[in-house]
mmCIF file of C-alpha atoms in Angstrom:
data_model
loop_
_atom_site.group_PDB
_atom_site.id
_atom_site.type_symbol
_atom_site.label_atom_id
_atom_site.label_comp_id
_atom_site.label_asym_id
_atom_site.label_seq_id
_atom_site.Cartn_x
_atom_site.Cartn_y
_atom_site.Cartn_z
ATOM 1 C CA MET H 1 28.117 -1.037 -0.347
ATOM 2 C CA THR H 2 26.896 -2.884 -3.438
ATOM 3 C CA ILE H 3 26.988 -1.916 -7.124
ATOM 4 C CA GLU H 4 24.719 -3.723 -9.602
ATOM 5 C CA LEU H 5 24.860 -2.916 -13.328
ATOM 6 C CA ILE H 6 22.288 -4.638 -15.536
ATOM 7 C CA GLN H 7 22.089 -4.808 -19.315
ATOM 8 C CA GLY H 8 18.440 -4.917 -20.275
ATOM 9 C CA ASP H 9 15.196 -3.033 -20.743
ATOM 10 C CA CYS H 10 14.396 -1.009 -17.637
ATOM 11 C CA ILE H 11 10.653 -1.690 -17.807
ATOM 12 C CA GLU H 12 11.228 -5.435 -17.757
ATOM 13 C CA GLU H 13 14.062 -5.287 -15.224
ATOM 14 C CA MET H 14 12.093 -3.116 -12.790
ATOM 15 C CA THR H 15 9.442 -5.834 -12.559
ATOM 16 C CA LYS H 16 12.171 -8.071 -11.065
ATOM 17 C CA MET H 17 13.062 -5.494 -8.406
ATOM 18 C CA GLN H 18 11.507 -5.635 -4.969
ATOM 19 C CA LYS H 19 8.638 -3.253 -4.332
ATOM 20 C CA GLU H 20 9.651 -0.110 -2.423
ATOM 21 C CA SER H 21 13.351 -0.996 -2.477
ATOM 22 C CA VAL H 22 14.851 2.247 -3.846
ATOM 23 C CA ASP H 23 15.529 5.381 -1.808
ATOM 24 C CA LEU H 24 16.462 7.667 -4.679
ATOM 25 C CA THR H 25 16.441 7.611 -8.465
ATOM 26 C CA VAL H 26 18.555 10.113 -10.400
ATOM 27 C CA THR H 27 18.044 9.699 -14.126
ATOM 28 C CA SER H 28 17.715 11.420 -17.464
ATOM 29 C CA PRO H 29 15.309 9.688 -19.864
ATOM 30 C CA PRO H 30 15.439 10.199 -23.642
ATOM 31 C CA TYR H 31 14.323 13.630 -24.827
ATOM 32 C CA ASP H 32 11.615 12.680 -27.332
ATOM 33 C CA ASN H 33 13.482 11.194 -30.314
ATOM 34 C CA LEU H 34 16.408 13.612 -30.416
ATOM 35 C CA ARG H 35 18.992 10.803 -30.323
ATOM 36 C CA THR H 36 19.025 7.157 -31.380
ATOM 37 C CA TYR H 37 21.387 5.711 -28.693
ATOM 38 C CA GLU H 38 23.074 3.163 -30.968
ATOM 39 C CA GLY H 39 19.733 2.362 -32.603
ATOM 40 C CA SER H 40 18.217 1.125 -29.311
ATOM 41 C CA LEU H 41 15.654 3.872 -28.770
ATOM 42 C CA GLN H 42 11.971 3.063 -28.574
ATOM 43 C CA TRP H 43 10.446 6.035 -26.792
ATOM 44 C CA HIS H 44 6.874 7.268 -26.822
ATOM 45 C CA GLU H 45 4.040 7.869 -24.381
ATOM 46 C CA GLY H 46 3.238 4.197 -24.003
ATOM 47 C CA ILE H 47 6.845 3.550 -22.956
ATOM 48 C CA TRP H 48 7.505 6.451 -20.585
ATOM 49 C CA LYS H 49 4.213 5.858 -18.777
ATOM 50 C CA GLN H 50 5.360 2.317 -17.980
ATOM 51 C CA VAL H 51 8.715 3.651 -16.777
ATOM 52 C CA LEU H 52 7.059 6.101 -14.387
ATOM 53 C CA GLU H 53 4.682 3.413 -13.126
ATOM 54 C CA GLY H 54 7.650 1.126 -12.497
ATOM 55 C CA LEU H 55 9.525 3.861 -10.673
ATOM 56 C CA TYR H 56 6.561 4.496 -8.404
ATOM 57 C CA ARG H 57 6.397 0.802 -7.546
ATOM 58 C CA VAL H 58 10.093 0.442 -6.642
ATOM 59 C CA THR H 59 10.414 3.768 -4.787
ATOM 60 C CA LYS H 60 10.181 3.630 -1.006
ATOM 61 C CA LYS H 61 7.709 5.787 0.872
ATOM 62 C CA GLY H 62 9.491 9.080 1.395
ATOM 63 C CA GLY H 63 11.761 8.333 -1.567
ATOM 64 C CA ILE H 64 12.570 10.602 -4.495
ATOM 65 C CA VAL H 65 12.842 10.388 -8.273
ATOM 66 C CA VAL H 66 14.953 13.097 -9.936
ATOM 67 C CA TRP H 67 13.902 13.264 -13.601
ATOM 68 C CA VAL H 68 16.204 15.427 -15.790
ATOM 69 C CA VAL H 69 14.440 16.088 -19.067
ATOM 70 C CA GLY H 70 13.979 18.388 -22.046
ATOM 71 C CA ASP H 71 11.812 18.611 -25.145
ATOM 72 C CA ALA H 72 12.450 18.411 -28.850
ATOM 73 C CA THR H 73 11.372 21.339 -31.018
ATOM 74 C CA ILE H 74 9.223 20.195 -33.929
ATOM 75 C CA LYS H 75 7.743 22.530 -36.532
ATOM 76 C CA GLY H 76 8.634 25.571 -34.476
ATOM 77 C CA SER H 77 7.177 24.356 -31.169
ATOM 78 C CA GLU H 78 8.440 22.435 -28.183
ATOM 79 C CA THR H 79 6.639 19.109 -27.824
ATOM 80 C CA GLY H 80 5.700 19.592 -24.170
ATOM 81 C CA THR H 81 6.506 15.944 -23.468
ATOM 82 C CA SER H 82 8.345 16.860 -20.261
ATOM 83 C CA PHE H 83 5.188 18.467 -18.846
ATOM 84 C CA LYS H 84 3.083 15.468 -19.836
ATOM 85 C CA GLN H 85 5.526 13.207 -18.010
ATOM 86 C CA ALA H 86 5.404 15.345 -14.858
ATOM 87 C CA LEU H 87 1.610 15.343 -14.871
ATOM 88 C CA TYR H 88 1.507 11.582 -15.356
ATOM 89 C CA ALA H 89 3.961 11.054 -12.505
ATOM 90 C CA MET H 90 1.469 12.915 -10.319
ATOM 91 C CA GLU H 91 -1.320 10.651 -11.588
ATOM 92 C CA CYS H 92 0.808 7.680 -10.495
ATOM 93 C CA GLY H 93 0.876 9.099 -6.964
ATOM 94 C CA PHE H 94 4.043 11.185 -6.849
ATOM 95 C CA ASN H 95 4.226 14.731 -5.534
ATOM 96 C CA ALA H 96 6.103 17.016 -7.921
ATOM 97 C CA GLU H 97 8.470 19.952 -7.601
ATOM 98 C CA THR H 98 10.143 21.705 -10.533
ATOM 99 C CA MET H 99 13.813 22.621 -10.585
ATOM 100 C CA ILE H 100 15.961 24.085 -13.346
ATOM 101 C CA TRP H 101 19.419 23.058 -14.503
ATOM 102 C CA GLU H 102 20.835 26.225 -16.033
ATOM 103 C CA LYS H 103 23.724 25.407 -18.320
ATOM 104 C CA THR H 104 26.617 27.819 -17.996
ATOM 105 C CA GLY H 105 27.794 29.030 -21.376
ATOM 106 C CA SER H 106 25.898 30.137 -24.455
ATOM 107 C CA GLY H 107 23.573 27.137 -24.758
ATOM 108 C CA CYS H 108 21.749 26.086 -27.908
ATOM 109 C CA LEU H 109 20.664 28.755 -30.352
ATOM 110 C CA GLY H 110 17.354 27.014 -31.010
ATOM 111 C CA SER H 111 14.817 28.596 -33.336
ATOM 112 C CA SER H 112 15.656 31.991 -34.828
ATOM 113 C CA PHE H 113 12.249 33.214 -33.596
ATOM 114 C CA TYR H 114 12.997 32.663 -29.872
ATOM 115 C CA TYR H 115 15.743 33.219 -27.296
ATOM 116 C CA GLY H 116 18.537 30.690 -26.938
ATOM 117 C CA GLN H 117 17.733 27.492 -25.023
ATOM 118 C CA ASN H 118 19.986 27.268 -21.984
ATOM 119 C CA PHE H 119 18.296 25.057 -19.395
ATOM 120 C CA GLU H 120 16.661 21.711 -18.749
ATOM 121 C CA PHE H 121 13.850 20.760 -16.423
ATOM 122 C CA VAL H 122 14.685 18.757 -13.318
ATOM 123 C CA PHE H 123 11.477 17.340 -11.866
ATOM 124 C CA VAL H 124 11.704 16.093 -8.308
ATOM 125 C CA PHE H 125 9.000 13.481 -7.720
ATOM 126 C CA SER H 126 8.495 12.410 -4.116
ATOM 127 C CA LYS H 127 6.505 9.466 -2.818
ATOM 128 C CA GLY H 128 5.000 11.337 0.100
ATOM 129 C CA LYS H 129 7.106 13.624 2.276
ATOM 130 C CA PRO H 130 10.862 13.279 1.558
ATOM 131 C CA LEU H 131 12.470 11.386 4.435
ATOM 132 C CA HIS H 132 16.176 11.267 3.579
ATOM 133 C CA GLY H 133 19.127 13.511 2.910
ATOM 134 C CA GLU H 134 19.726 17.145 3.736
ATOM 135 C CA LEU H 135 19.132 20.228 1.624
ATOM 136 C CA ILE H 136 22.304 22.019 0.542
ATOM 137 C CA LYS H 137 22.795 25.358 2.286
ATOM 138 C CA ASP H 138 25.358 27.328 0.322
ATOM 139 C CA ARG H 139 23.431 30.497 -0.567
ATOM 140 C CA GLU H 140 25.026 33.431 1.208
ATOM 141 C CA ASN H 141 22.529 35.503 3.177
ATOM 142 C CA LYS H 142 22.654 39.281 2.946
ATOM 143 C CA VAL H 143 22.171 39.492 6.696
ATOM 144 C CA LYS H 144 24.875 37.233 8.125
ATOM 145 C CA SER H 145 23.537 36.609 11.616
ATOM 146 C CA GLY H 146 21.162 37.788 14.306
ATOM 147 C CA LYS H 147 17.403 37.977 14.556
ATOM 148 C CA VAL H 148 15.486 39.346 11.570
ATOM 149 C CA LYS H 149 11.845 39.749 10.653
ATOM 150 C CA VAL H 150 10.628 37.899 7.554
ATOM 151 C CA ASN H 151 7.351 37.883 5.667
ATOM 152 C CA SER H 152 5.559 34.543 6.030
ATOM 153 C CA GLY H 153 3.030 35.251 3.280
ATOM 154 C CA LEU H 154 -0.598 36.234 3.459
ATOM 155 C CA GLY H 155 -2.971 34.880 6.074
ATOM 156 C CA LYS H 156 -6.605 33.963 5.504
ATOM 157 C CA ASP H 157 -7.540 37.565 6.225
ATOM 158 C CA GLY H 158 -5.365 38.740 3.321
ATOM 159 C CA LYS H 159 -2.915 40.489 5.610
ATOM 160 C CA GLY H 160 0.778 39.834 5.644
ATOM 161 C CA LYS H 161 2.252 37.858 8.512
ATOM 162 C CA VAL H 162 5.661 38.672 9.934
ATOM 163 C CA ARG H 163 7.733 36.352 12.111
ATOM 164 C CA THR H 164 11.160 36.667 13.682
ATOM 165 C CA ILE H 165 13.838 34.114 12.861
ATOM 166 C CA GLU H 166 17.490 33.591 13.748
ATOM 167 C CA ARG H 167 19.413 34.353 10.559
ATOM 168 C CA LYS H 168 22.418 32.157 9.724
ATOM 169 C CA PRO H 169 25.273 33.016 7.323
ATOM 170 C CA PHE H 170 24.055 30.590 4.655
ATOM 171 C CA GLY H 171 20.589 29.498 3.575
ATOM 172 C CA LYS H 172 19.307 26.711 1.366
ATOM 173 C CA ARG H 173 19.798 26.934 -2.378
ATOM 174 C CA SER H 174 17.154 28.079 -4.775
ATOM 175 C CA ASN H 175 15.680 25.589 -7.227
ATOM 176 C CA ILE H 176 17.831 26.885 -10.087
ATOM 177 C CA TRP H 177 21.198 25.103 -10.218
ATOM 178 C CA ARG H 178 24.006 26.166 -12.534
ATOM 179 C CA PHE H 179 26.447 23.622 -13.957
ATOM 180 C CA ASP H 180 28.631 23.306 -17.021
ATOM 181 C CA THR H 181 27.451 20.834 -19.615
ATOM 182 C CA GLN H 182 29.303 17.534 -19.494
ATOM 183 C CA LYS H 183 31.596 16.618 -22.367
ATOM 184 C CA ASN H 184 31.848 12.884 -22.962
ATOM 185 C CA SER H 185 32.839 11.388 -26.295
ATOM 186 C CA ASN H 186 31.483 7.980 -25.222
ATOM 187 C CA HIS H 187 27.828 9.009 -24.847
ATOM 188 C CA PRO H 188 25.664 11.524 -26.740
ATOM 189 C CA ALA H 189 23.838 12.979 -23.721
ATOM 190 C CA PRO H 190 25.742 12.878 -20.406
ATOM 191 C CA PHE H 191 24.780 15.159 -17.540
ATOM 192 C CA PRO H 192 27.267 16.693 -15.066
ATOM 193 C CA GLU H 193 28.536 14.507 -12.250
ATOM 194 C CA GLN H 194 28.077 17.453 -9.882
ATOM 195 C CA LEU H 195 24.365 17.534 -10.684
ATOM 196 C CA ALA H 196 24.057 13.867 -9.705
ATOM 197 C CA HIS H 197 26.283 14.392 -6.654
ATOM 198 C CA ASP H 198 24.250 17.301 -5.307
ATOM 199 C CA HIS H 199 20.921 15.513 -5.741
ATOM 200 C CA ILE H 200 22.276 12.394 -4.053
ATOM 201 C CA ILE H 201 23.385 14.300 -0.960
ATOM 202 C CA SER H 202 20.116 16.267 -0.967
ATOM 203 C CA TRP H 203 17.758 13.283 -1.038
ATOM 204 C CA SER H 204 19.609 10.258 0.404
ATOM 205 C CA ASN H 205 21.928 9.115 3.189
ATOM 206 C CA GLU H 206 24.998 6.883 3.258
ATOM 207 C CA GLY H 207 23.994 3.259 2.760
ATOM 208 C CA ASP H 208 20.792 4.126 0.884
ATOM 209 C CA THR H 209 20.056 2.649 -2.542
ATOM 210 C CA VAL H 210 20.348 4.930 -5.565
ATOM 211 C CA PHE H 211 18.928 3.839 -8.934
ATOM 212 C CA ASP H 212 19.298 4.918 -12.561
ATOM 213 C CA PRO H 213 17.085 3.085 -15.081
ATOM 214 C CA PHE H 214 18.812 4.923 -17.977
ATOM 215 C CA LEU H 215 22.391 4.276 -16.903
ATOM 216 C CA GLY H 216 24.123 5.583 -20.028
ATOM 217 C CA SER H 217 27.817 6.063 -19.326
ATOM 218 C CA GLY H 218 27.255 5.691 -15.579
ATOM 219 C CA THR H 219 27.468 9.233 -14.173
ATOM 220 C CA THR H 220 24.891 8.638 -11.427
ATOM 221 C CA GLY H 221 26.692 5.454 -10.432
ATOM 222 C CA VAL H 222 30.054 7.232 -10.240
ATOM 223 C CA ALA H 223 28.610 9.859 -7.890
ATOM 224 C CA ALA H 224 26.708 7.276 -5.820
ATOM 225 C CA LYS H 225 29.827 5.183 -5.261
ATOM 226 C CA LYS H 226 31.885 8.196 -4.184
ATOM 227 C CA LEU H 227 29.149 9.061 -1.677
ATOM 228 C CA ARG H 228 28.962 5.493 -0.312
ATOM 229 C CA ARG H 229 25.483 4.670 -1.558
ATOM 230 C CA ASN H 230 24.397 1.323 -2.942
ATOM 231 C CA PHE H 231 23.689 1.602 -6.648
ATOM 232 C CA ILE H 232 21.579 -0.153 -9.290
ATOM 233 C CA GLY H 233 21.857 0.853 -12.939
ATOM 234 C CA ILE H 234 20.044 -0.496 -16.005
ATOM 235 C CA GLU H 235 21.088 0.124 -19.609
ATOM 236 C CA LYS H 236 20.000 -1.488 -22.894
ATOM 237 C CA VAL H 237 23.164 -0.817 -24.895
ATOM 238 C CA LYS H 238 26.078 -3.145 -24.123
ATOM 239 C CA LYS H 239 28.628 -0.528 -25.202
ATOM 240 C CA TYR H 240 27.375 1.909 -22.560
ATOM 241 C CA VAL H 241 27.209 -0.784 -19.875
ATOM 242 C CA ASN H 242 30.877 -1.546 -20.477
ATOM 243 C CA ILE H 243 31.772 2.158 -20.314
ATOM 244 C CA ALA H 244 29.860 2.481 -17.051
ATOM 245 C CA LYS H 245 31.689 -0.547 -15.603
ATOM 246 C CA ASP H 246 35.018 1.043 -16.458
ATOM 247 C CA ARG H 247 34.004 4.375 -14.895
ATOM 248 C CA ILE H 248 32.381 3.017 -11.725
ATOM 249 C CA GLY H 249 35.010 0.381 -11.018
ATOM 250 C CA ASN H 250 35.048 -3.287 -10.271
ATOM 251 C CA ASP H 251 32.692 -3.443 -7.311
ATOM 252 C CA TYR H 252 29.736 -4.921 -9.161
#
């Protein structure tokens, strides 16, 4: 198992990485210009397009990019940047699935004209059919066991199709995951380690390479190491690189 932590700009550093060398990326890019990250932030469409292009280049066929993102609210409206990024990832060649991280607790109040903001988008970009990992099956089924009939959707004739399956006690999760927000005085925008952990076991195997181009305080690296994955992290701010080194350990 190898751990590599790099201080630098992820766009530049990704050009040094071997093509199709990463099995899984779990990352959270800047949310518009909501935070300054020690004055290091340069973030706009011209930047995030290069990041997504770089991620497509380094991702293996069958690999995954998990992109945790939200939007700023400006003049009473969300910017929609997250949607633009998802659409551009598809232009690059990725397939896209949308998941939701629902934050337990009250969430942000947001604008007085709308309901409180309590979730973030988690886009799952795949380079072809996902080839690694195993979906988490911890959703308790109402029918515990035995054969049951399920609706398979409408056929070409518009009629419903029914098939019989062997029901097991637990089924795969939905695409809405609920986690507490992460409190970390060393970084302005950490995400929960459990979120990283669950995506890593969903989309990779032991010995695979996990990547985070926006390393921050190193949460993805902490989870990757615990799960015996190789890890590469890139971060511009030296302060955060040092924090990540302390959290991940001395295996880099």
